[in-house]
mmCIF file of C-alpha atoms in Angstrom:
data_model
loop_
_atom_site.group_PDB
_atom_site.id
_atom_site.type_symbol
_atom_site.label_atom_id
_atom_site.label_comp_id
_atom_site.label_asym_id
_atom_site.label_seq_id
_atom_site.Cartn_x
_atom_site.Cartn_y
_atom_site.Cartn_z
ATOM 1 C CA UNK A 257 -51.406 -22.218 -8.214
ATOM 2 C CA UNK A 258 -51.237 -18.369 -8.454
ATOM 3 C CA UNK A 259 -49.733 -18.094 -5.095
ATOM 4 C CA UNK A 260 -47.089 -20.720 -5.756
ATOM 5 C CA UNK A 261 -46.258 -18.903 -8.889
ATOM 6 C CA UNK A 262 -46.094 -15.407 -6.798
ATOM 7 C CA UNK A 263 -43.826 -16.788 -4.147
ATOM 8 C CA UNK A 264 -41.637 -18.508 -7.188
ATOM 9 C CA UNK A 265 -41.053 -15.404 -8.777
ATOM 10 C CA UNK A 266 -40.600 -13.557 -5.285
ATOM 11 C CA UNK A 267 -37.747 -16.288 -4.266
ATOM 12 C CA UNK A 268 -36.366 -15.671 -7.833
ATOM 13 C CA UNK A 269 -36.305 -11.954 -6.964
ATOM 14 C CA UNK A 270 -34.625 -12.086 -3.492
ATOM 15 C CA UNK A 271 -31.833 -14.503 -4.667
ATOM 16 C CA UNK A 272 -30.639 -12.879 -7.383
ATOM 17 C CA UNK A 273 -28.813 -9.858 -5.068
ATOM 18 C CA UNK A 274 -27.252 -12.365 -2.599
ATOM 19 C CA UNK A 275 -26.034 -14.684 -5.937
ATOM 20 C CA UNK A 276 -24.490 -11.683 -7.470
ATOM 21 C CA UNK A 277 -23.031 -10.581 -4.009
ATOM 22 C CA UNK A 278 -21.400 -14.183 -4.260
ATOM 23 C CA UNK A 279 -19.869 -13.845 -7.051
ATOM 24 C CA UNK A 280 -18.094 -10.385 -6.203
ATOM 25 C CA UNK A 281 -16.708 -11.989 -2.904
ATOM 26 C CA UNK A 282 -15.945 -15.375 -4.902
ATOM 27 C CA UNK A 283 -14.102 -13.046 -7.275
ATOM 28 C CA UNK A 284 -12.229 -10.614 -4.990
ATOM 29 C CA UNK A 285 -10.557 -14.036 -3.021
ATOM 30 C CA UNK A 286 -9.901 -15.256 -6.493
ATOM 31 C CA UNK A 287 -8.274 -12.512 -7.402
ATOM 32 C CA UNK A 288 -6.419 -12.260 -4.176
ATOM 33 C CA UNK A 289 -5.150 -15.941 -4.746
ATOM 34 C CA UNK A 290 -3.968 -15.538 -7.842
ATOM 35 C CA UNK A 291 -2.210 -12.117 -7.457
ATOM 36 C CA UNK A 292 -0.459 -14.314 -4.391
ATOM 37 C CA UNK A 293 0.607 -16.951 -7.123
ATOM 38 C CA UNK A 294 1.987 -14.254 -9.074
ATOM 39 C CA UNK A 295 -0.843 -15.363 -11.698
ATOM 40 C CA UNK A 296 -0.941 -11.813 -12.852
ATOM 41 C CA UNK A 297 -2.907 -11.519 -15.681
ATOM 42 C CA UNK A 298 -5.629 -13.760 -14.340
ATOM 43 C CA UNK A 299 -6.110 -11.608 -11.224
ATOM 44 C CA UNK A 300 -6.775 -8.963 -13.047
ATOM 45 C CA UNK A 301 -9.071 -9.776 -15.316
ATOM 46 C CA UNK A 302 -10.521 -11.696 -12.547
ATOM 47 C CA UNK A 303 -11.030 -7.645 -11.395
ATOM 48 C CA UNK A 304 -12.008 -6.903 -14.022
ATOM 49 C CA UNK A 305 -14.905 -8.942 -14.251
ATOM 50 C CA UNK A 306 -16.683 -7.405 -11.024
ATOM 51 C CA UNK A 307 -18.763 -4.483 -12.094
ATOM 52 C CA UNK A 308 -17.370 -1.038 -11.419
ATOM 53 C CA UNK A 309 -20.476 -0.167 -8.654
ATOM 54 C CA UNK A 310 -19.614 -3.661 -6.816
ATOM 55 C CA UNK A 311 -15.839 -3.428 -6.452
ATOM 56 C CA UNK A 312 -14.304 -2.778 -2.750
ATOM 57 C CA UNK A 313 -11.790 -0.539 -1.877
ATOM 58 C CA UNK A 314 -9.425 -3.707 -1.862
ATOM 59 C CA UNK A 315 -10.464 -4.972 -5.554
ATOM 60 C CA UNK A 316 -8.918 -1.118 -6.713
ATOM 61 C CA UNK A 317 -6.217 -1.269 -4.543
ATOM 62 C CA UNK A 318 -5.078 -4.658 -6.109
ATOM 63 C CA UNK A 319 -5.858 -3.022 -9.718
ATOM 64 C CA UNK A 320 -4.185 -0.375 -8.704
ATOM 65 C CA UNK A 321 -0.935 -2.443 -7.489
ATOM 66 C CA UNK A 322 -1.167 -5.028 -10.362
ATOM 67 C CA UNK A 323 -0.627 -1.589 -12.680
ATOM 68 C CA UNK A 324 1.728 -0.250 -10.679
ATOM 69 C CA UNK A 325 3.835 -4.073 -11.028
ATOM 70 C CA UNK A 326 3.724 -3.129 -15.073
ATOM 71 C CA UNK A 327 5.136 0.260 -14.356
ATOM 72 C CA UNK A 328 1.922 1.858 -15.775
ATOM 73 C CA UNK A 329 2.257 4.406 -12.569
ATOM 74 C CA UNK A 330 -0.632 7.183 -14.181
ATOM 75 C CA UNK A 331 -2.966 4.071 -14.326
ATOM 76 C CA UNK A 332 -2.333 2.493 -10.859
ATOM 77 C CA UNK A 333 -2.731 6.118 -9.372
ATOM 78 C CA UNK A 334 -6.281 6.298 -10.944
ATOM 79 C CA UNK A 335 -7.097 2.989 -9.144
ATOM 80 C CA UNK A 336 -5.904 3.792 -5.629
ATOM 81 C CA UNK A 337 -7.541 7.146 -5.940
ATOM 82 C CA UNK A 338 -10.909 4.871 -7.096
ATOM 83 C CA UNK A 339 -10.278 2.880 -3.847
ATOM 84 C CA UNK A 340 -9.420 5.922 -1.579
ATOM 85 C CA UNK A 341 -13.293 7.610 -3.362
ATOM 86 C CA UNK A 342 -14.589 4.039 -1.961
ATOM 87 C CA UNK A 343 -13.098 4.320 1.434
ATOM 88 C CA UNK A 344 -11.538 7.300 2.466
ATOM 89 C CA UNK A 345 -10.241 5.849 5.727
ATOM 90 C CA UNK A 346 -7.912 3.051 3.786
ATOM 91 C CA UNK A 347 -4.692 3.823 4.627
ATOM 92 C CA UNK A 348 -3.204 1.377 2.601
ATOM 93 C CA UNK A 349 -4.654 2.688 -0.537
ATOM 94 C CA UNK A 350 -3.147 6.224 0.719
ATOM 95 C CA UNK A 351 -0.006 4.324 0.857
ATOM 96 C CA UNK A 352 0.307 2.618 -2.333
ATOM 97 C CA UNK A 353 -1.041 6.045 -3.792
ATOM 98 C CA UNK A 354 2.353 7.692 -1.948
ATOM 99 C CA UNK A 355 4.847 4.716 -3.323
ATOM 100 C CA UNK A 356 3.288 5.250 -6.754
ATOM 101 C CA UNK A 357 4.456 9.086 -6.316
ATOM 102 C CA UNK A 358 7.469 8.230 -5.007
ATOM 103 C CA UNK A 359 8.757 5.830 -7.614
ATOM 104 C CA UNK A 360 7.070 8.651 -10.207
ATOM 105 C CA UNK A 361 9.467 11.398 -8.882
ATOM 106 C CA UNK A 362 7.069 13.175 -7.625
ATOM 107 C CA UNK A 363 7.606 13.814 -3.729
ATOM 108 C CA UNK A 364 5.309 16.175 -2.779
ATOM 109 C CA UNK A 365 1.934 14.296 -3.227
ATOM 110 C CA UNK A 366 4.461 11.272 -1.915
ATOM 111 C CA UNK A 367 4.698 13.091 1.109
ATOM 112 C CA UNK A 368 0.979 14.389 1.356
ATOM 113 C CA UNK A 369 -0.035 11.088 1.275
ATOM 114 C CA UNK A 370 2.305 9.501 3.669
ATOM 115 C CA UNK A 371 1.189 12.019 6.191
ATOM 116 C CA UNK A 372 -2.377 10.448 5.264
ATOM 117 C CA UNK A 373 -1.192 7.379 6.092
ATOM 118 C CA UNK A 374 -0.189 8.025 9.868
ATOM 119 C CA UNK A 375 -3.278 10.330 10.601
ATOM 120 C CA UNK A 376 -5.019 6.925 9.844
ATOM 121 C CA UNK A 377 -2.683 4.476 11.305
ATOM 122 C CA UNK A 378 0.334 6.235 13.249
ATOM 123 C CA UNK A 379 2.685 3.330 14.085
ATOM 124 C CA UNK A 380 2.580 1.941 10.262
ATOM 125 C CA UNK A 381 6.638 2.356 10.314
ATOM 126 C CA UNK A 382 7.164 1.638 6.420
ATOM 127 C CA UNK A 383 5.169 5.233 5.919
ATOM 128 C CA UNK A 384 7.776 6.569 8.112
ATOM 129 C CA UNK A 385 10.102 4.747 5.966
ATOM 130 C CA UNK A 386 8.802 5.817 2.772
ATOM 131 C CA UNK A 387 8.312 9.826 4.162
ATOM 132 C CA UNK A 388 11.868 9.579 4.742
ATOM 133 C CA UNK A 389 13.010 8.502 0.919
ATOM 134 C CA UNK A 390 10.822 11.487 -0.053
ATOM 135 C CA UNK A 391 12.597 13.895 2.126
ATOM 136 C CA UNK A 392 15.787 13.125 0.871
ATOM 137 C CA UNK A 393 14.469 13.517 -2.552
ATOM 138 C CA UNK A 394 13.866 16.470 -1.593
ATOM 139 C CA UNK A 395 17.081 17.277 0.220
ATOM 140 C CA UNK A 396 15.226 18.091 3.679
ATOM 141 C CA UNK A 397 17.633 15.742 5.548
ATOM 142 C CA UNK A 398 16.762 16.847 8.698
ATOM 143 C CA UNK A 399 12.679 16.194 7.845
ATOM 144 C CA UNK A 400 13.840 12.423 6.833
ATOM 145 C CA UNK A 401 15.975 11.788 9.970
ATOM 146 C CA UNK A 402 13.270 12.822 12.382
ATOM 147 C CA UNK A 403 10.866 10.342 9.678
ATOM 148 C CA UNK A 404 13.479 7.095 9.959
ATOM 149 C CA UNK A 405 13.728 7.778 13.926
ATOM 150 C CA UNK A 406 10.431 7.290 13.540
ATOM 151 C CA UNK A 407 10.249 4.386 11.443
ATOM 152 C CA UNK A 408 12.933 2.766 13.969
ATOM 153 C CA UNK A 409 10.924 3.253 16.784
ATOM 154 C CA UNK A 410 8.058 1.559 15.488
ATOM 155 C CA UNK A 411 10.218 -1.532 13.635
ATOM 156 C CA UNK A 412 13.608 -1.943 15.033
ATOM 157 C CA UNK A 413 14.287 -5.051 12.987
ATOM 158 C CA UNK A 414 14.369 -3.611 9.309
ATOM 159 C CA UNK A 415 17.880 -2.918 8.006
ATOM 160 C CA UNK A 416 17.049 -0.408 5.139
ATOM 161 C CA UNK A 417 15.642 1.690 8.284
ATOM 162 C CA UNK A 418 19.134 2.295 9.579
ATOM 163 C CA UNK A 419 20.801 2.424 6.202
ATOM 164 C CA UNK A 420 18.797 5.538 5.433
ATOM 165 C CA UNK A 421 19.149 7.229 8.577
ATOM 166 C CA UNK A 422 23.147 6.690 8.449
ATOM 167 C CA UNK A 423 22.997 7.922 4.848
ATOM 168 C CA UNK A 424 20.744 10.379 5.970
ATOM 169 C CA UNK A 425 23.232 11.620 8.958
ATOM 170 C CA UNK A 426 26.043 11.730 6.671
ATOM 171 C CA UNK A 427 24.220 13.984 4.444
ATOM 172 C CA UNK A 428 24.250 16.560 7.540
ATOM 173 C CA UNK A 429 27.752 15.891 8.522
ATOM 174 C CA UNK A 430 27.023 13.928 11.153
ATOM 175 C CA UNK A 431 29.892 11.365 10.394
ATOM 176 C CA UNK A 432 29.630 9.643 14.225
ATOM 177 C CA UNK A 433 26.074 9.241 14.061
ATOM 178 C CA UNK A 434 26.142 7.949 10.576
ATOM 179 C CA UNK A 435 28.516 5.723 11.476
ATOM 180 C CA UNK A 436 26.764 3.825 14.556
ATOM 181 C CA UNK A 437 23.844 3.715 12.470
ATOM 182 C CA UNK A 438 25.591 1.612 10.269
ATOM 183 C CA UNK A 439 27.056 -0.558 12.625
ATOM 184 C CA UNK A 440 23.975 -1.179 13.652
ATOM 185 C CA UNK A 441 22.565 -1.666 10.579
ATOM 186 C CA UNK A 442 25.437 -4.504 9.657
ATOM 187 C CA UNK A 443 24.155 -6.401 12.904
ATOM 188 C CA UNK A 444 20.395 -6.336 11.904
ATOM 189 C CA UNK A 445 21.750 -7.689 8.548
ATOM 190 C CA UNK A 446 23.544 -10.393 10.242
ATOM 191 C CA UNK A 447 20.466 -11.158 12.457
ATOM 192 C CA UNK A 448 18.271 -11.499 9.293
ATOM 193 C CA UNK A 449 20.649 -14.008 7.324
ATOM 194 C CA UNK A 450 20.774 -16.004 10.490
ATOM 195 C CA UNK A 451 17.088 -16.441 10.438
#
């Protein structure tokens, strides 16, 4: 009798961690289904509900997005910098930490950010992209072509890409550059509306 009661208790103890480990992945795709059904409020409480110590770098970075969706920018920086502490090495939190700049007027730590972003994955073409807006916030023009070459090279099918860089090469006077940019910008347009 003692020893069923001993290895009771024991299977009691060595459940509980896997159970609770359950419920934080049960939550997280819950979360991730309802942010996809634009079921906003749910998914975040949803985050909510997973303890601090248990939440992934993706749980923050979908607080941190869900804030940013509201505007609250201070707030959504605090969770991609929670999500960046969990995992360094996620570039998309470094990303979403750079947009949240951005949008916030704040280019600088935009830009530091960005440049996060391609030490960890250099061919993501939308931190390119989003270098380049913060160059021309900046006025560096020449900084933000050399970033939407980029961003072309890696993505050639993404109109605002060649928008940018024919605003950008009017900007240095570049009027014949500018304009086959945007040429070719009108034909990537066309292309997309004919998908």
């Amino acid at each position: 009798m003692k020893r069923f009661f001993i290895l009771l208790i024991l299977g009691i103890f060595t459940t509980l961690p896997v159970y609770s480990s359950e419920n934080e992945n049960t939550a997280s795709e819950q979360a991730k289904l309802l942010y996809a059904d634009n079921n906003i409020e749910d998914s975040f409480n949803t985050l909510l509900s997973i303890p601090e110590e248990e939440r992934t770098a993706e749980n923050w970075l979908l607080l941190g997005n869900l804030l940013q969706d509201k505007e609250r920018y201070d707030d959504a920086v605090f969770m991609y910098t929670k999500s960046i502490l969990k995992d360094e090495k996620f570039y998309k939190a470094h990303y979403n930490l750079g947009n949240c700049y951005l949008n916030s007027d704040k280019p600088n730590l935009a830009i530091e950010e960005y440049k996060k972003v391609l030490k960890l994955k250099n061919d993501y073409a939308y931190a390119y992209y989003n270098l380049g807006c913060a160059y021309i916030k900046l006025g560096e023009y020449r900084k933000a072509k050399n970033a939407f070459l980029d961003a072309i090279y890696f993505k050639n099918t993404e109109p605002d890409f060649y928008y940018n860089i024919a605003y950008t090469y009017k900007k240095l006077n570049k009027e014949k550059d500018a304009k086959a940019y945007l040429e070719i910008y009108n034909k990537v347009m066309e292309n997309k509306i004919e998908e």
